[in-house]
CSV table of C-alpha atoms in Angstrom, one decimal:
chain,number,residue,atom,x,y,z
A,325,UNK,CA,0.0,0.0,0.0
A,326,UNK,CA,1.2,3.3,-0.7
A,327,UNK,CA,2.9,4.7,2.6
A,328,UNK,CA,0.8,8.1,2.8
A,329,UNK,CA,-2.3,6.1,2.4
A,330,UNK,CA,-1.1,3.3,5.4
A,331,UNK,CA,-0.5,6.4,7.4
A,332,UNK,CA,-4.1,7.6,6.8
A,333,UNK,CA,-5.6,4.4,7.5
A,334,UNK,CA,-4.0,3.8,10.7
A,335,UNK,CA,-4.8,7.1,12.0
A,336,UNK,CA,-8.7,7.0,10.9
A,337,UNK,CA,-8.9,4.0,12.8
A,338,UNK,CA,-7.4,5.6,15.8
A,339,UNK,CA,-9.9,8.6,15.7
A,340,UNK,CA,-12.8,5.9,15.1
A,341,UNK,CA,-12.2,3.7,17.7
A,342,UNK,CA,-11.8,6.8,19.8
A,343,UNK,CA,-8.0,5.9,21.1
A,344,UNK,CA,-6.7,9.3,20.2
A,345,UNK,CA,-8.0,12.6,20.1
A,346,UNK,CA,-4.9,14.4,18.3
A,347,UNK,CA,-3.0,13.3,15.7
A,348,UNK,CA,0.7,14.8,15.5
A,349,UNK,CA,2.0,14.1,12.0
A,350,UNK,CA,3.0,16.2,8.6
A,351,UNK,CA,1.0,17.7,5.5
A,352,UNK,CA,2.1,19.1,2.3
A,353,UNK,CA,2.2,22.9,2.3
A,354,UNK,CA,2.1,25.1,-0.7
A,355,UNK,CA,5.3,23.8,-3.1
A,356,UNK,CA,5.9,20.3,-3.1
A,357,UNK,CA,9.4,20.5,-1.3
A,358,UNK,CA,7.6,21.7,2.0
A,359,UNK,CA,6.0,19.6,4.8
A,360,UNK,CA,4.8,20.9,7.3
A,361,UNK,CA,3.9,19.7,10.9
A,362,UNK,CA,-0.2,19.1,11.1
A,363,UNK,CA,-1.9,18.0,14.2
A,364,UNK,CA,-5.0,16.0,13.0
A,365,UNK,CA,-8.1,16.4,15.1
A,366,UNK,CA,-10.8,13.9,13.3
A,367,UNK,CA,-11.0,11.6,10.9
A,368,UNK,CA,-11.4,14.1,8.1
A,369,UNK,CA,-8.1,15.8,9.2
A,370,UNK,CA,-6.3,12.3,8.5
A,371,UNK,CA,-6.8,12.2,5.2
A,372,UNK,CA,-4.1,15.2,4.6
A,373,UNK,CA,-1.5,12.9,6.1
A,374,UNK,CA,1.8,12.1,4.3
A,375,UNK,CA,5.3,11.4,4.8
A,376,UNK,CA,7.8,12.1,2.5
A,377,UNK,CA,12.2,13.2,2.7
A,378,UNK,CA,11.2,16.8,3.5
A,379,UNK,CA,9.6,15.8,6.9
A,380,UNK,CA,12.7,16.9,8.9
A,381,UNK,CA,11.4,18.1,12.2
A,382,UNK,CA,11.3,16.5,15.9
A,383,UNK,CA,7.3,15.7,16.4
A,384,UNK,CA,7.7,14.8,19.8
A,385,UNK,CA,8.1,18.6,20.3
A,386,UNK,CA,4.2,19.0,20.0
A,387,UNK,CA,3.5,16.3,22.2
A,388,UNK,CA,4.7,18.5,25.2
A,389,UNK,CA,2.5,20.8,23.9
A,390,UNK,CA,-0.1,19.7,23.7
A,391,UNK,CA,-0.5,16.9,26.6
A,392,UNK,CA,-2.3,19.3,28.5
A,393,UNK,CA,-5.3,19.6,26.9
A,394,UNK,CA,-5.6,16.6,25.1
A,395,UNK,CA,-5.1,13.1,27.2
A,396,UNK,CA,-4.5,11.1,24.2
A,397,UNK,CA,-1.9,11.7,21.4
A,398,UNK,CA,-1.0,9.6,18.5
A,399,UNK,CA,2.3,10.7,16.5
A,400,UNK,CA,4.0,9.6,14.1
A,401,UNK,CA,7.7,9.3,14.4
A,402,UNK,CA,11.0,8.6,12.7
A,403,UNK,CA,13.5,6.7,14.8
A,404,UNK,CA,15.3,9.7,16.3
A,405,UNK,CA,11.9,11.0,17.3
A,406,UNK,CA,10.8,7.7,18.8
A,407,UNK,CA,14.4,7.8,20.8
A,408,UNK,CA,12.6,11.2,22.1
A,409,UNK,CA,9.7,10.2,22.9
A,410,UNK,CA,11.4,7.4,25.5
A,411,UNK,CA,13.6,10.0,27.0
A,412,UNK,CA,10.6,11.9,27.7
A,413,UNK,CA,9.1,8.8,28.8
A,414,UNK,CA,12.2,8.1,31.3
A,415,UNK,CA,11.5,11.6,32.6
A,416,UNK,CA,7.9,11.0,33.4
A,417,UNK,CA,6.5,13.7,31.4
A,418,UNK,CA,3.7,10.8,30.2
A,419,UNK,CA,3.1,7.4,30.4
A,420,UNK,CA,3.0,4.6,27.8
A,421,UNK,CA,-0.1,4.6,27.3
A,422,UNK,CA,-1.2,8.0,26.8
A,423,UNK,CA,0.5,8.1,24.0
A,424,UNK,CA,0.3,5.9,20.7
A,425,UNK,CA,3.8,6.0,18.6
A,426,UNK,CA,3.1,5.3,14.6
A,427,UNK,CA,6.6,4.3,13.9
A,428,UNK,CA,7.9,5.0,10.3
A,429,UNK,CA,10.9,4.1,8.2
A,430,UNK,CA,13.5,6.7,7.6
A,431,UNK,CA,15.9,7.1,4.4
A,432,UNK,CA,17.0,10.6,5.9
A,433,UNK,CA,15.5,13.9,5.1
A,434,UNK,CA,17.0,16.6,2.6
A,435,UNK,CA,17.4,20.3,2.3
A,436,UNK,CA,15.0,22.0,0.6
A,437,UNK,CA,17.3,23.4,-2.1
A,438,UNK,CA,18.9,20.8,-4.8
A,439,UNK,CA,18.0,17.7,-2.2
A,440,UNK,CA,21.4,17.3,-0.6
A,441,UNK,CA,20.8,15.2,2.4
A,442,UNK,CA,21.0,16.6,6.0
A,443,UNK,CA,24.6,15.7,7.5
A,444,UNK,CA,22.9,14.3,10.3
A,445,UNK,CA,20.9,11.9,8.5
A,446,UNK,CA,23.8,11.0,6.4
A,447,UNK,CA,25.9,9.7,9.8
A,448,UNK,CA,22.5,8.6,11.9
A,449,UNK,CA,22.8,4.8,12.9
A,450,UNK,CA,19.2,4.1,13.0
A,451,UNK,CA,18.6,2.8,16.6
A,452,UNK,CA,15.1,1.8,17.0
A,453,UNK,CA,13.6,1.4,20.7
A,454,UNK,CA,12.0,-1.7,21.6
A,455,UNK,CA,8.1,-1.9,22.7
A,456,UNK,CA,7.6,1.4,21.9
A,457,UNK,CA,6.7,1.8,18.7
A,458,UNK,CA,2.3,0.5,18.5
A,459,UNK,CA,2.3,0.6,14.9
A,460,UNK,CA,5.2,0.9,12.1
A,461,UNK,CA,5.1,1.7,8.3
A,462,UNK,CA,7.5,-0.1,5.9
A,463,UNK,CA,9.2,-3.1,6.5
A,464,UNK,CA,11.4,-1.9,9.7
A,465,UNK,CA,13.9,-4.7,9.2
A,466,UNK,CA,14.8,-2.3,6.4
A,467,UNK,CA,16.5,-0.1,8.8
A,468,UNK,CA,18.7,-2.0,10.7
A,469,UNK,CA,20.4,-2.2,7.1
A,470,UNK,CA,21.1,1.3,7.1
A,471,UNK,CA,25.1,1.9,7.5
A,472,UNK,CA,26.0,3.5,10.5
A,473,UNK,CA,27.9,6.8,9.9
A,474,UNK,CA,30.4,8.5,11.7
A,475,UNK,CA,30.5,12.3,13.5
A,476,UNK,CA,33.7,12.7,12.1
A,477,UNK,CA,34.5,14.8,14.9
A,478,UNK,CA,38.7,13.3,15.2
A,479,UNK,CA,39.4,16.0,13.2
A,480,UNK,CA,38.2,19.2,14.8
A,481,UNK,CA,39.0,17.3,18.4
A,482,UNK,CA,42.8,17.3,17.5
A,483,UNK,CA,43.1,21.3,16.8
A,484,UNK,CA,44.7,23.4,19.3
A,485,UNK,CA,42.7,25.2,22.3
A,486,UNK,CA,43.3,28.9,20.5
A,487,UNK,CA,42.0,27.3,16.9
A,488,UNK,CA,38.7,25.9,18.6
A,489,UNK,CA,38.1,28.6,20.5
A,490,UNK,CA,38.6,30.9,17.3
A,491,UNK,CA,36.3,28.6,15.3
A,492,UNK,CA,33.6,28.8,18.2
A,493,UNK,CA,34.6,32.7,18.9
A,494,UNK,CA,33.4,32.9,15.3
A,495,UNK,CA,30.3,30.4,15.0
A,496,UNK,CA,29.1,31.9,18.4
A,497,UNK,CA,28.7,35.9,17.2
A,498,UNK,CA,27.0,34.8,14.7
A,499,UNK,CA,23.9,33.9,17.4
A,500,UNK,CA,21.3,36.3,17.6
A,501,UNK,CA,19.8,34.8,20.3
A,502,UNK,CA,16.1,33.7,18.8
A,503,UNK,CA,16.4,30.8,20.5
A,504,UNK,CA,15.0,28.3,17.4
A,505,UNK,CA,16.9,25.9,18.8
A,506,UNK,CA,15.4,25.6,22.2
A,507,UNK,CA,12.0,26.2,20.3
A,508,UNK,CA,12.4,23.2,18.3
A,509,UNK,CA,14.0,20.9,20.6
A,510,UNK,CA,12.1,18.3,22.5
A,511,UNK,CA,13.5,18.5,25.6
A,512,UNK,CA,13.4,22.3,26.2
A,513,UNK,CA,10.1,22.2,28.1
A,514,UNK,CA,11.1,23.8,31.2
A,515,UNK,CA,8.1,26.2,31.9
A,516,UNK,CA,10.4,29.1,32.6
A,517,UNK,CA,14.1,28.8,31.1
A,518,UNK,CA,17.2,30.0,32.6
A,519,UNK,CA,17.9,32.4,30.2
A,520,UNK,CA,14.2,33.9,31.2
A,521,UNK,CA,15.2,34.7,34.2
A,522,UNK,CA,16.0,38.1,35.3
A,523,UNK,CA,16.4,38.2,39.4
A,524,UNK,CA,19.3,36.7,39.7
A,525,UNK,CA,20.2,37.0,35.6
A,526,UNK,CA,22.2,33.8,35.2
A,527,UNK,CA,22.5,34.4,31.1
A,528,UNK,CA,23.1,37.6,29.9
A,529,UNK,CA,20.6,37.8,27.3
A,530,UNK,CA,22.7,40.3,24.8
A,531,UNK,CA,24.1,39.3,21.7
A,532,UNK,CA,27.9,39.7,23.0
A,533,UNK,CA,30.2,36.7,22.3
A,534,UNK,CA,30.9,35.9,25.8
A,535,UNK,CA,27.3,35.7,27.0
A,536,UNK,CA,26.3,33.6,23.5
A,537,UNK,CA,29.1,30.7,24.5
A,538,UNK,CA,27.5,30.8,27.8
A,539,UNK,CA,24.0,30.3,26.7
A,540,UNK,CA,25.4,27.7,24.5
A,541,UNK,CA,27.4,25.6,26.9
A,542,UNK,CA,24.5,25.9,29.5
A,543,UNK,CA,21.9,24.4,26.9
A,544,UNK,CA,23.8,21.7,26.0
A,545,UNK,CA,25.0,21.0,29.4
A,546,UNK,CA,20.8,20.8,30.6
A,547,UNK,CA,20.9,18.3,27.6
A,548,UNK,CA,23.1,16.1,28.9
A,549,UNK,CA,22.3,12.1,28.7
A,550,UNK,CA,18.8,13.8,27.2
A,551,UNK,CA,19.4,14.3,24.0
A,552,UNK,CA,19.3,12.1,21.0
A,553,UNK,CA,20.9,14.0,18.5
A,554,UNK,CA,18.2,14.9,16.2
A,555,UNK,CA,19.5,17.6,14.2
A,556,UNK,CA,16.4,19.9,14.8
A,557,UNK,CA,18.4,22.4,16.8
A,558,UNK,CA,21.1,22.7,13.2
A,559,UNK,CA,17.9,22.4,11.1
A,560,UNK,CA,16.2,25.9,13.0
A,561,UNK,CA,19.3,27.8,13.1
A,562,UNK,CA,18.6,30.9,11.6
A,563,UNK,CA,22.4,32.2,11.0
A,564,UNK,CA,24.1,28.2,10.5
A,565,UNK,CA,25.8,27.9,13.7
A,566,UNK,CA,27.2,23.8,13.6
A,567,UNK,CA,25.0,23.2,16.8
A,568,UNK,CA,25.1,19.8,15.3
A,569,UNK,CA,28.8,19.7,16.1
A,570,UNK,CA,28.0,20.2,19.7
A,571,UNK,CA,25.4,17.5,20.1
A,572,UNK,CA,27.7,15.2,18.4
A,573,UNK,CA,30.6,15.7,21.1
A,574,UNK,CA,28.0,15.5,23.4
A,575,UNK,CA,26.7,12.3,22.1
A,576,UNK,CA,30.2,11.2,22.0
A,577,UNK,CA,31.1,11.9,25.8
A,578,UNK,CA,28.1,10.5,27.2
A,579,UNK,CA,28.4,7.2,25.1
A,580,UNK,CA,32.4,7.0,26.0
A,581,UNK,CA,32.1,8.3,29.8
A,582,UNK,CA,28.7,6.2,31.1
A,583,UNK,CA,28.3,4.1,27.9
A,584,UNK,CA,24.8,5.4,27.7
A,585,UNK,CA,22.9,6.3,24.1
A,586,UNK,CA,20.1,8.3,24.9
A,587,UNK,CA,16.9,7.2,24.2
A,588,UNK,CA,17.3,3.3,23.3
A,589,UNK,CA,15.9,1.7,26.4
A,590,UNK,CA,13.0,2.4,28.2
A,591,UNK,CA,13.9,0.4,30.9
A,592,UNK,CA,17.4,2.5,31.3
A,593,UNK,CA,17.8,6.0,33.9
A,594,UNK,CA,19.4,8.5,32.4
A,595,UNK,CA,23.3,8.6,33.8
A,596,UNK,CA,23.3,12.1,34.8
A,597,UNK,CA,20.9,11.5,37.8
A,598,UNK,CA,22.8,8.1,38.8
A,599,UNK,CA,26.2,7.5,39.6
A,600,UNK,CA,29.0,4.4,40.0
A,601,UNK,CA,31.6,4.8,42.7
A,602,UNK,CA,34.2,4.1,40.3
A,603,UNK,CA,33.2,6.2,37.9
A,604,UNK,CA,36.7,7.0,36.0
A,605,UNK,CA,38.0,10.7,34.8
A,606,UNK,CA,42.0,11.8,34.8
A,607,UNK,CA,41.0,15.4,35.3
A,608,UNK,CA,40.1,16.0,39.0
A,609,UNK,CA,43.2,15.7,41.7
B,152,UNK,CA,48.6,42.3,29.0
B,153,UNK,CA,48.6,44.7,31.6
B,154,UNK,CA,51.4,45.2,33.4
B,155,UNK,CA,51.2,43.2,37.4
B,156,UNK,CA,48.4,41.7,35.8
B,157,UNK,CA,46.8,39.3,39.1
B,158,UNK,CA,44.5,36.6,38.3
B,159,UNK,CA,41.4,36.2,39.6
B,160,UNK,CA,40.3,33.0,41.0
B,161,UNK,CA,37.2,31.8,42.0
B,162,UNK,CA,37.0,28.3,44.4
B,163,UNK,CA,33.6,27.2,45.1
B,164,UNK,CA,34.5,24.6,48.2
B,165,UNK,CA,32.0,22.0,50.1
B,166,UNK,CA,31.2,22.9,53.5
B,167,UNK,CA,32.0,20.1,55.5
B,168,UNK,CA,35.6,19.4,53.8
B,169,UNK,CA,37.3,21.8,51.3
B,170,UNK,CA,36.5,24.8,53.0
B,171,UNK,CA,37.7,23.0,56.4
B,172,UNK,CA,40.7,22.3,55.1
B,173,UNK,CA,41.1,25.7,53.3
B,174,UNK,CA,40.2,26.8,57.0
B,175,UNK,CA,42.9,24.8,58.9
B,176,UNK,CA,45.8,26.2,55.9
B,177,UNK,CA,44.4,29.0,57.1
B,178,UNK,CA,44.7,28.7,61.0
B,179,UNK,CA,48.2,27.1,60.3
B,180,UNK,CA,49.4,29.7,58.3
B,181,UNK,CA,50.6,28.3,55.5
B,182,UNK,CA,51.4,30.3,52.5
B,183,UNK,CA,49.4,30.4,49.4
B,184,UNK,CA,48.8,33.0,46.5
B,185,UNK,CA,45.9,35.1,47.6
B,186,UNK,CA,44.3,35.4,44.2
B,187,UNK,CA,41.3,32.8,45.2
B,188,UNK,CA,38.4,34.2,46.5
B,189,UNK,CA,36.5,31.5,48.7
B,190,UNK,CA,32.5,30.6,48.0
B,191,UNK,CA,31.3,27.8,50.4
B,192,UNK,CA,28.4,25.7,49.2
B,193,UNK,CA,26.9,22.9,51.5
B,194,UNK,CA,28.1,20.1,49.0
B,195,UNK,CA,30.0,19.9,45.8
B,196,UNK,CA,26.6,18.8,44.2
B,197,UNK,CA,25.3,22.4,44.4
B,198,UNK,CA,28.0,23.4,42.1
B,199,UNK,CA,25.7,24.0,39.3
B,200,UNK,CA,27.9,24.2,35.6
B,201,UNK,CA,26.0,27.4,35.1
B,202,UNK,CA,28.0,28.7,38.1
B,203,UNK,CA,31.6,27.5,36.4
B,204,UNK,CA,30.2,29.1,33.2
B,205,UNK,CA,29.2,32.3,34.9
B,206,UNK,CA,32.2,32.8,36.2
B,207,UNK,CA,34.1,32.7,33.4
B,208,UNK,CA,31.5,34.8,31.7
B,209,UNK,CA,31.8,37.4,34.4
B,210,UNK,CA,35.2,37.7,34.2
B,211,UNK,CA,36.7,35.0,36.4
B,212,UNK,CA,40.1,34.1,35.0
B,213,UNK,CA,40.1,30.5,36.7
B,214,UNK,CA,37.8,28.8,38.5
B,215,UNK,CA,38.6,25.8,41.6
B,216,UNK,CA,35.4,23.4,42.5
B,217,UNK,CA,36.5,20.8,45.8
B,218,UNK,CA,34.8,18.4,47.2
B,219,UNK,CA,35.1,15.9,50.0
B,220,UNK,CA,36.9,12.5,48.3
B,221,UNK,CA,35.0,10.0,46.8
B,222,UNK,CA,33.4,7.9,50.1
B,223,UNK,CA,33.5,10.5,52.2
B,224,UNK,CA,30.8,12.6,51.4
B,225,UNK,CA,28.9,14.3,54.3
B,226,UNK,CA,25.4,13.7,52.4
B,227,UNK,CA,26.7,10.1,51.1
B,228,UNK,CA,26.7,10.6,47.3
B,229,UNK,CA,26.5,14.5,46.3
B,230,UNK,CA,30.2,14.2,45.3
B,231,UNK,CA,29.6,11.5,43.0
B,232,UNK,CA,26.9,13.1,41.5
B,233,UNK,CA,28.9,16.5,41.0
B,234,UNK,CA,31.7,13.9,39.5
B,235,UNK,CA,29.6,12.8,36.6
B,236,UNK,CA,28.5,16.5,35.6
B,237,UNK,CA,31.8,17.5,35.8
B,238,UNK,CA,33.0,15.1,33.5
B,239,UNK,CA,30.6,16.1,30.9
B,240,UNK,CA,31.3,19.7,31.5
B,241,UNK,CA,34.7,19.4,31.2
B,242,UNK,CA,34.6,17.5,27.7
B,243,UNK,CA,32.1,20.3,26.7
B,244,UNK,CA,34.4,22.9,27.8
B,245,UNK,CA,37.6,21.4,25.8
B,246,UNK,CA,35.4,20.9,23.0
B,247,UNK,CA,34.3,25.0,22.8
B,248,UNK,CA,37.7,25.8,23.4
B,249,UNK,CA,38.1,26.9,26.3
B,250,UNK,CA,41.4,26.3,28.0
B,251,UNK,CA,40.8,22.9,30.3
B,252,UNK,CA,43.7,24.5,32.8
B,253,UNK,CA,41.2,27.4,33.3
B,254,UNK,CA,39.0,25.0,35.2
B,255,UNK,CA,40.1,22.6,37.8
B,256,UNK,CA,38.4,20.5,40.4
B,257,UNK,CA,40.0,18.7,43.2
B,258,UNK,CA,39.4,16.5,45.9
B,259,UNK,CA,40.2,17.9,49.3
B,260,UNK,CA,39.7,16.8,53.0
B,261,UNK,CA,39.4,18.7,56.2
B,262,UNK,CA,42.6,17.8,57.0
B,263,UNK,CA,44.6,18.0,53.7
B,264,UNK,CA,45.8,21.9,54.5
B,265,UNK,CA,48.7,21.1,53.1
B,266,UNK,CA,47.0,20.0,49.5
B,267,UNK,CA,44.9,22.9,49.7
B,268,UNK,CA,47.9,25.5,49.6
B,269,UNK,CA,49.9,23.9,47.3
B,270,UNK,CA,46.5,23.1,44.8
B,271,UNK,CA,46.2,26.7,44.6
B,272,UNK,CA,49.9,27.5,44.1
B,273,UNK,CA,49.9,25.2,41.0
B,274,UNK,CA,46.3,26.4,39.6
B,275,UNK,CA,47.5,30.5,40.3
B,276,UNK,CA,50.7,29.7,38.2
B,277,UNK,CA,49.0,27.7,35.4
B,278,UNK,CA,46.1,30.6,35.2
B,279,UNK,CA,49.0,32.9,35.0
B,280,UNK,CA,50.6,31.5,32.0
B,281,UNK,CA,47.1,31.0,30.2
B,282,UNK,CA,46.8,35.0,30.9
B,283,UNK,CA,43.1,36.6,31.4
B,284,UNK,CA,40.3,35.6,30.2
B,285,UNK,CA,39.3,38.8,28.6
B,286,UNK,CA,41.8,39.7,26.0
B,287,UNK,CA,40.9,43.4,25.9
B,288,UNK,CA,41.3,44.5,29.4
């Protein structure tokens, strides 16, 4: 069956049988290489559903949104937004059942100019969570073929302290502070962010180089052992800052220092709220 | 570089034992540079990264985080906790480029007065090499 149409299916069914009253998915907008998130509200709404490579954002954004008001939310995810929706399952925010996961394969999404495929997608290694997904379009054995890439980050790790900090000196007044990338990313939910607040004011909120590295180090460091290296954050940057660079090292540490890949078991705690008592580092004397 | 340019060090020490044993160099009068200025925190979990970061945002030229060793916290685990965020932090740090001998944590007992002088001896001279943080002033 054609994928858009399986999509369409499952969801009517949901709305019928009354196990969801939102639908979190994507819709063609107004040129064909646009898709745009659509929360479907009935059985009508479904029929607007597709999937296709442009479908690049995290959904599991809109669930936070949403949760509130609506007890029961079906989604559709990729694999990196499935890995999302667990972490935000480890941190209680809902429960396995208010939620029903539509889980779809993934060949990787692409820019909207001349199709080049998002870096991200090009290095993702396809980990899919177990028991989490209720349904799944396509054949998901599929995936597991999928080569895993690598971050490539050997490179930029051997440069000297003055040539990173020059390369980050220069990526980092680029930020405007607009703060796309905690819009877009799922795990930004915090009701009122640092950054908001004014009494004491932890984050400078200026444009100045010094306070932009701050804000930077600070959001990644709240993501630690959270996130699951989506990409969203690289996608919504208005001026091209390499955030994806960041989440990478980031991905990198956590998986070398606690072996931990965010997002792939359900079962797992996040490492940053445990510890071991012989947890290794060279650094502290 | 101006000229007698001093760092400034900030040392964010754990009640119970760093700041005890920063207390009893202290009352034994040993001799360490007096660049550190002293913030005591109940336990080296408080030490938020957004502290370390605001520091050096502020101005700071180094920054010292001690904590009682690894066993011997006075609320069981807080140091092991603070461990695993500063490891994180720390790769995050190199990783942005900022100099790793700007930031230095450290193990210290109530009775290691001693380690305490001589820690801050060897973080003053290697913040004094790096120069300050803020290239213009």
């Amino acid at each position: 069956m054609d994928r858009n149409k399986e999509i369409q299916e499952i969801v009517r069914k949901l709305f019928a049988e009354k196990k969801i009253d939102l639908f979190i998915g994507f819709k063609k907008f107004r040129t064909s290489d646009i898709s745009h998130p659509f929360i479907a509200k009935s059985e009508a709404d479904a029929d607007k559903l597709i999937f296709d490579e442009y479908c690049y954002n995290n959904l599991a954004k809109f669930i936070m949104s949403y949760k509130k008001f609506y007890p029961k939310i079906g989604i559709l995810a990729k694999p990196c937004d499935i890995r999302a929706v667990v972490v935000l399952m480890q941190e209680h925010q809902f429960s396995k059942e208010e939620v029903v996961v539509v889980g779809i394969n993934c060949e990787g999404m692409v820019k909207r100019n001349g199709k080049e495929q998002f870096f991200k997608c090009r290095i993702c290694r396809p980990v899919i969570p177990e028991n989490v997904a209720d349904f799944w379009v396509g054949d998901k054995s599929e995936m597991a073929k999928k080569e895993p890439g690598c971050a490539e980050l050997e490179e930029f790790e051997k440069l000297s302290n003055e040539e990173k900090n020059e390369y980050w000196e220069q990526e980092f007044s680029k930020c405007i502070r607009c703060y796309a990338c905690r819009k877009v990313c799922p795990f930004c939910y915090c009701e009122e962010c640092i950054v908001e607040k004014n009494q004491p004011q932890w984050i400078d909120k200026s444009m100045d180089t010094v306070n932009n590295r701050q804000y930077h180090l600070m959001w990644i460091m709240h993501l630690a052992g959270r996130c699951v290296n989506c990409g969203a954050c690289e996608r919504a940057c208005v001026v091209d800052i390499p955030l994806g660079k960041i989440t990478d090292k980031l991905e990198k540490s956590v998986k070398e220092r606690f072996d931990y890949t965010s997002g792939e078991d359900l079962n797992k705690l996040p490492p940053i709220g445990l510890f071991k008592p012989d947890d290794k580092e060279n650094f502290i004397k | 570089m101006a000229e007698n340019w001093e760092p400034k060090i900030i040392a964010f020490l754990c009640n119970w034992c760093s700041y005890a044993g920063a207390d009893l160099a202290g009352t034994s009068r040993m001799k360490y540079p007096a660049n550190v200025r002293i913030v005591r925190v109940p336990c080296s979990a408080r030490v938020d990264p957004l502290f370390i970061t605001k520091s050096l945002a502020e101005g700071y030229d180094g920054v010292i985080v001690a904590g009682c060793h690894p066993g011997d916290c006075h609320y069981t685990s807080g140091n092991y906790h603070a461990r695993r965020k500063f490891m994180v932090l720390n790769d995050m740090l190199e990783f942005t480029g900022v100099d790793a001998s700007r930031v230095h944590f450290a193990w210290v007992s109530a009775a290691e007065g001693k380690k305490w002088s001589e820690f801050v001896k060897t973080v003053t001279d290697a913040i004094l090499s790096l120069g300050p943080v803020r290239k213009e002033k």
